[in-house]
PDB file of C-alpha atoms in Angstrom:
ATOM      1  CA  LEU A 282     -55.161  16.046  18.464  1.00 53.00           C
ATOM      2  CA  CYS A 283     -55.389  19.165  20.427  1.00 55.00           C
ATOM      3  CA  HIS A 284     -58.402  20.974  21.063  1.00 53.00           C
ATOM      4  CA  VAL A 285     -58.673  24.467  19.251  1.00 58.00           C
ATOM      5  CA  SER A 286     -61.525  25.444  21.645  1.00 62.00           C
ATOM      6  CA  ASP A 287     -62.790  24.669  25.308  1.00 74.00           C
ATOM      7  CA  ALA A 288     -66.027  22.823  23.626  1.00 80.00           C
ATOM      8  CA  PRO A 289     -65.735  19.036  23.446  1.00 86.00           C
ATOM      9  CA  ILE A 290     -65.057  17.329  20.004  1.00 89.00           C
ATOM     10  CA  ARG A 291     -68.452  16.247  18.823  1.00 90.00           C
ATOM     11  CA  SER A 292     -67.492  14.708  15.457  1.00 95.00           C
ATOM     12  CA  VAL A 293     -64.403  13.272  14.076  1.00 96.00           C
ATOM     13  CA  ALA A 294     -63.765  11.365  10.544  1.00 98.00           C
ATOM     14  CA  PHE A 295     -60.907   9.951   8.806  1.00 98.00           C
ATOM     15  CA  SER A 296     -60.035  10.636   4.969  1.00 98.00           C
ATOM     16  CA  PRO A 297     -60.611   7.495   2.729  1.00 98.00           C
ATOM     17  CA  ASP A 298     -56.722   7.216   2.642  1.00 97.00           C
ATOM     18  CA  GLY A 299     -56.056   7.669   6.288  1.00 97.00           C
ATOM     19  CA  ASP A 300     -53.656  10.205   5.851  1.00 97.00           C
ATOM     20  CA  LYS A 301     -55.844  13.059   7.411  1.00 98.00           C
ATOM     21  CA  VAL A 302     -58.647  13.692  10.034  1.00 97.00           C
ATOM     22  CA  VAL A 303     -61.316  16.150  10.511  1.00 97.00           C
ATOM     23  CA  SER A 304     -62.626  17.150  13.777  1.00 95.00           C
ATOM     24  CA  GLY A 305     -65.572  19.232  14.936  1.00 94.00           C
ATOM     25  CA  SER A 306     -65.668  21.212  18.320  1.00 90.00           C
ATOM     26  CA  GLY A 307     -67.725  24.230  19.012  1.00 89.00           C
ATOM     27  CA  ASP A 308     -68.491  26.374  16.091  1.00 90.00           C
ATOM     28  CA  LYS A 309     -64.845  25.283  14.323  1.00 93.00           C
ATOM     29  CA  ALA A 310     -63.530  22.274  12.579  1.00 95.00           C
ATOM     30  CA  VAL A 311     -60.159  21.185  11.770  1.00 95.00           C
ATOM     31  CA  ILE A 312     -58.435  19.306   8.989  1.00 97.00           C
ATOM     32  CA  TRP A 313     -55.242  17.427  10.446  1.00 96.00           C
ATOM     33  CA  ASN A 314     -52.290  15.741   8.946  1.00 97.00           C
ATOM     34  CA  VAL A 315     -52.411  12.437  10.937  1.00 96.00           C
ATOM     35  CA  GLU A 316     -48.751  11.176  10.357  1.00 94.00           C
ATOM     36  CA  LEU A 317     -47.365  14.693  11.623  1.00 94.00           C
ATOM     37  CA  GLY A 318     -50.050  15.795  14.085  1.00 91.00           C
ATOM     38  CA  MET A 319     -50.222  19.012  12.642  1.00 95.00           C
ATOM     39  CA  GLN A 320     -53.336  21.431  11.913  1.00 95.00           C
ATOM     40  CA  LEU A 321     -53.582  21.904   8.008  1.00 96.00           C
ATOM     41  CA  HIS A 322     -56.597  24.372   8.151  1.00 96.00           C
ATOM     42  CA  LEU A 323     -59.034  26.009  11.041  1.00 95.00           C
ATOM     43  CA  ILE A 324     -62.615  25.629   9.540  1.00 93.00           C
ATOM     44  CA  TRP A 325     -64.789  28.275  10.744  1.00 90.00           C
ATOM     45  CA  GLY A 326     -68.041  30.312   9.692  1.00 86.00           C
ATOM     46  CA  HIS A 327     -70.879  28.503  11.343  1.00 87.00           C
ATOM     47  CA  LYS A 328     -73.150  30.285  13.653  1.00 88.00           C
ATOM     48  CA  ASN A 329     -73.675  27.610  16.311  1.00 91.00           C
ATOM     49  CA  LEU A 330     -72.110  24.133  17.408  1.00 93.00           C
ATOM     50  CA  ILE A 331     -70.844  21.641  14.942  1.00 94.00           C
ATOM     51  CA  THR A 332     -72.544  18.406  14.973  1.00 95.00           C
ATOM     52  CA  SER A 333     -71.086  16.411  12.099  1.00 97.00           C
ATOM     53  CA  VAL A 334     -67.794  16.241   9.891  1.00 98.00           C
ATOM     54  CA  VAL A 335     -67.255  13.839   7.155  1.00 98.00           C
ATOM     55  CA  PHE A 336     -64.971  13.661   3.952  1.00 98.00           C
ATOM     56  CA  SER A 337     -66.372  13.020   0.428  1.00 98.00           C
ATOM     57  CA  PRO A 338     -65.301   9.589  -1.088  1.00 98.00           C
ATOM     58  CA  ALA A 339     -62.435  11.113  -2.884  1.00 98.00           C
ATOM     59  CA  GLY A 340     -60.961  12.719   0.229  1.00 98.00           C
ATOM     60  CA  ASP A 341     -60.788  16.195  -1.526  1.00 98.00           C
ATOM     61  CA  LYS A 342     -63.740  17.797   0.466  1.00 98.00           C
ATOM     62  CA  VAL A 343     -65.170  17.971   3.810  1.00 98.00           C
ATOM     63  CA  LEU A 344     -68.900  18.316   4.674  1.00 98.00           C
ATOM     64  CA  VAL A 345     -69.437  20.152   8.102  1.00 97.00           C
ATOM     65  CA  GLY A 346     -72.993  20.202   9.482  1.00 96.00           C
ATOM     66  CA  SER A 347     -73.984  22.539  12.421  1.00 95.00           C
ATOM     67  CA  GLU A 348     -76.664  23.251  14.582  1.00 94.00           C
ATOM     68  CA  ASP A 349     -77.483  26.497  12.861  1.00 91.00           C
ATOM     69  CA  GLY A 350     -79.200  24.264  10.301  1.00 93.00           C
ATOM     70  CA  THR A 351     -76.259  24.680   7.570  1.00 94.00           C
ATOM     71  CA  ALA A 352     -73.920  22.480   5.833  1.00 96.00           C
ATOM     72  CA  THR A 353     -70.842  23.600   4.181  1.00 96.00           C
ATOM     73  CA  THR A 354     -68.318  21.716   1.792  1.00 97.00           C
ATOM     74  CA  TRP A 355     -64.811  22.701   2.132  1.00 98.00           C
ATOM     75  CA  SER A 356     -61.659  22.165   0.277  1.00 98.00           C
ATOM     76  CA  VAL A 357     -59.234  19.691   1.905  1.00 98.00           C
ATOM     77  CA  GLU A 358     -56.291  21.063   0.006  1.00 97.00           C
ATOM     78  CA  THR A 359     -56.920  24.916   0.718  1.00 97.00           C
ATOM     79  CA  GLY A 360     -59.402  25.257   3.649  1.00 96.00           C
ATOM     80  CA  ASP A 361     -61.667  27.400   1.273  1.00 97.00           C
ATOM     81  CA  ARG A 362     -65.391  27.485   1.581  1.00 96.00           C
ATOM     82  CA  LEU A 363     -67.042  25.650  -1.224  1.00 97.00           C
ATOM     83  CA  GLU A 364     -70.758  25.305  -1.019  1.00 97.00           C
ATOM     84  CA  ASP A 365     -73.404  26.100   1.493  1.00 95.00           C
ATOM     85  CA  PHE A 366     -76.720  24.176   2.016  1.00 95.00           C
ATOM     86  CA  GLN A 367     -79.587  24.977   4.185  1.00 92.00           C
TER      87      GLN A 367
END
């Protein structure tokens, strides 16, 4: 994995099938293809540091938590923002 910012990686999670990984660094998260080592989606939109990342049990969504007091679900397939929580 390669950093997408100068900030250290603060959280990492593997998908249930092990094919993907999500990493949180600075105010962004990245969904990666493990086998290819390739970035699939850059997730941004939080206003503060990412503190946690996790895949849903089905592996089709990621939940990203931030020090800005929000958590957001994102589509693993498209990288689209799905739902915000405060």
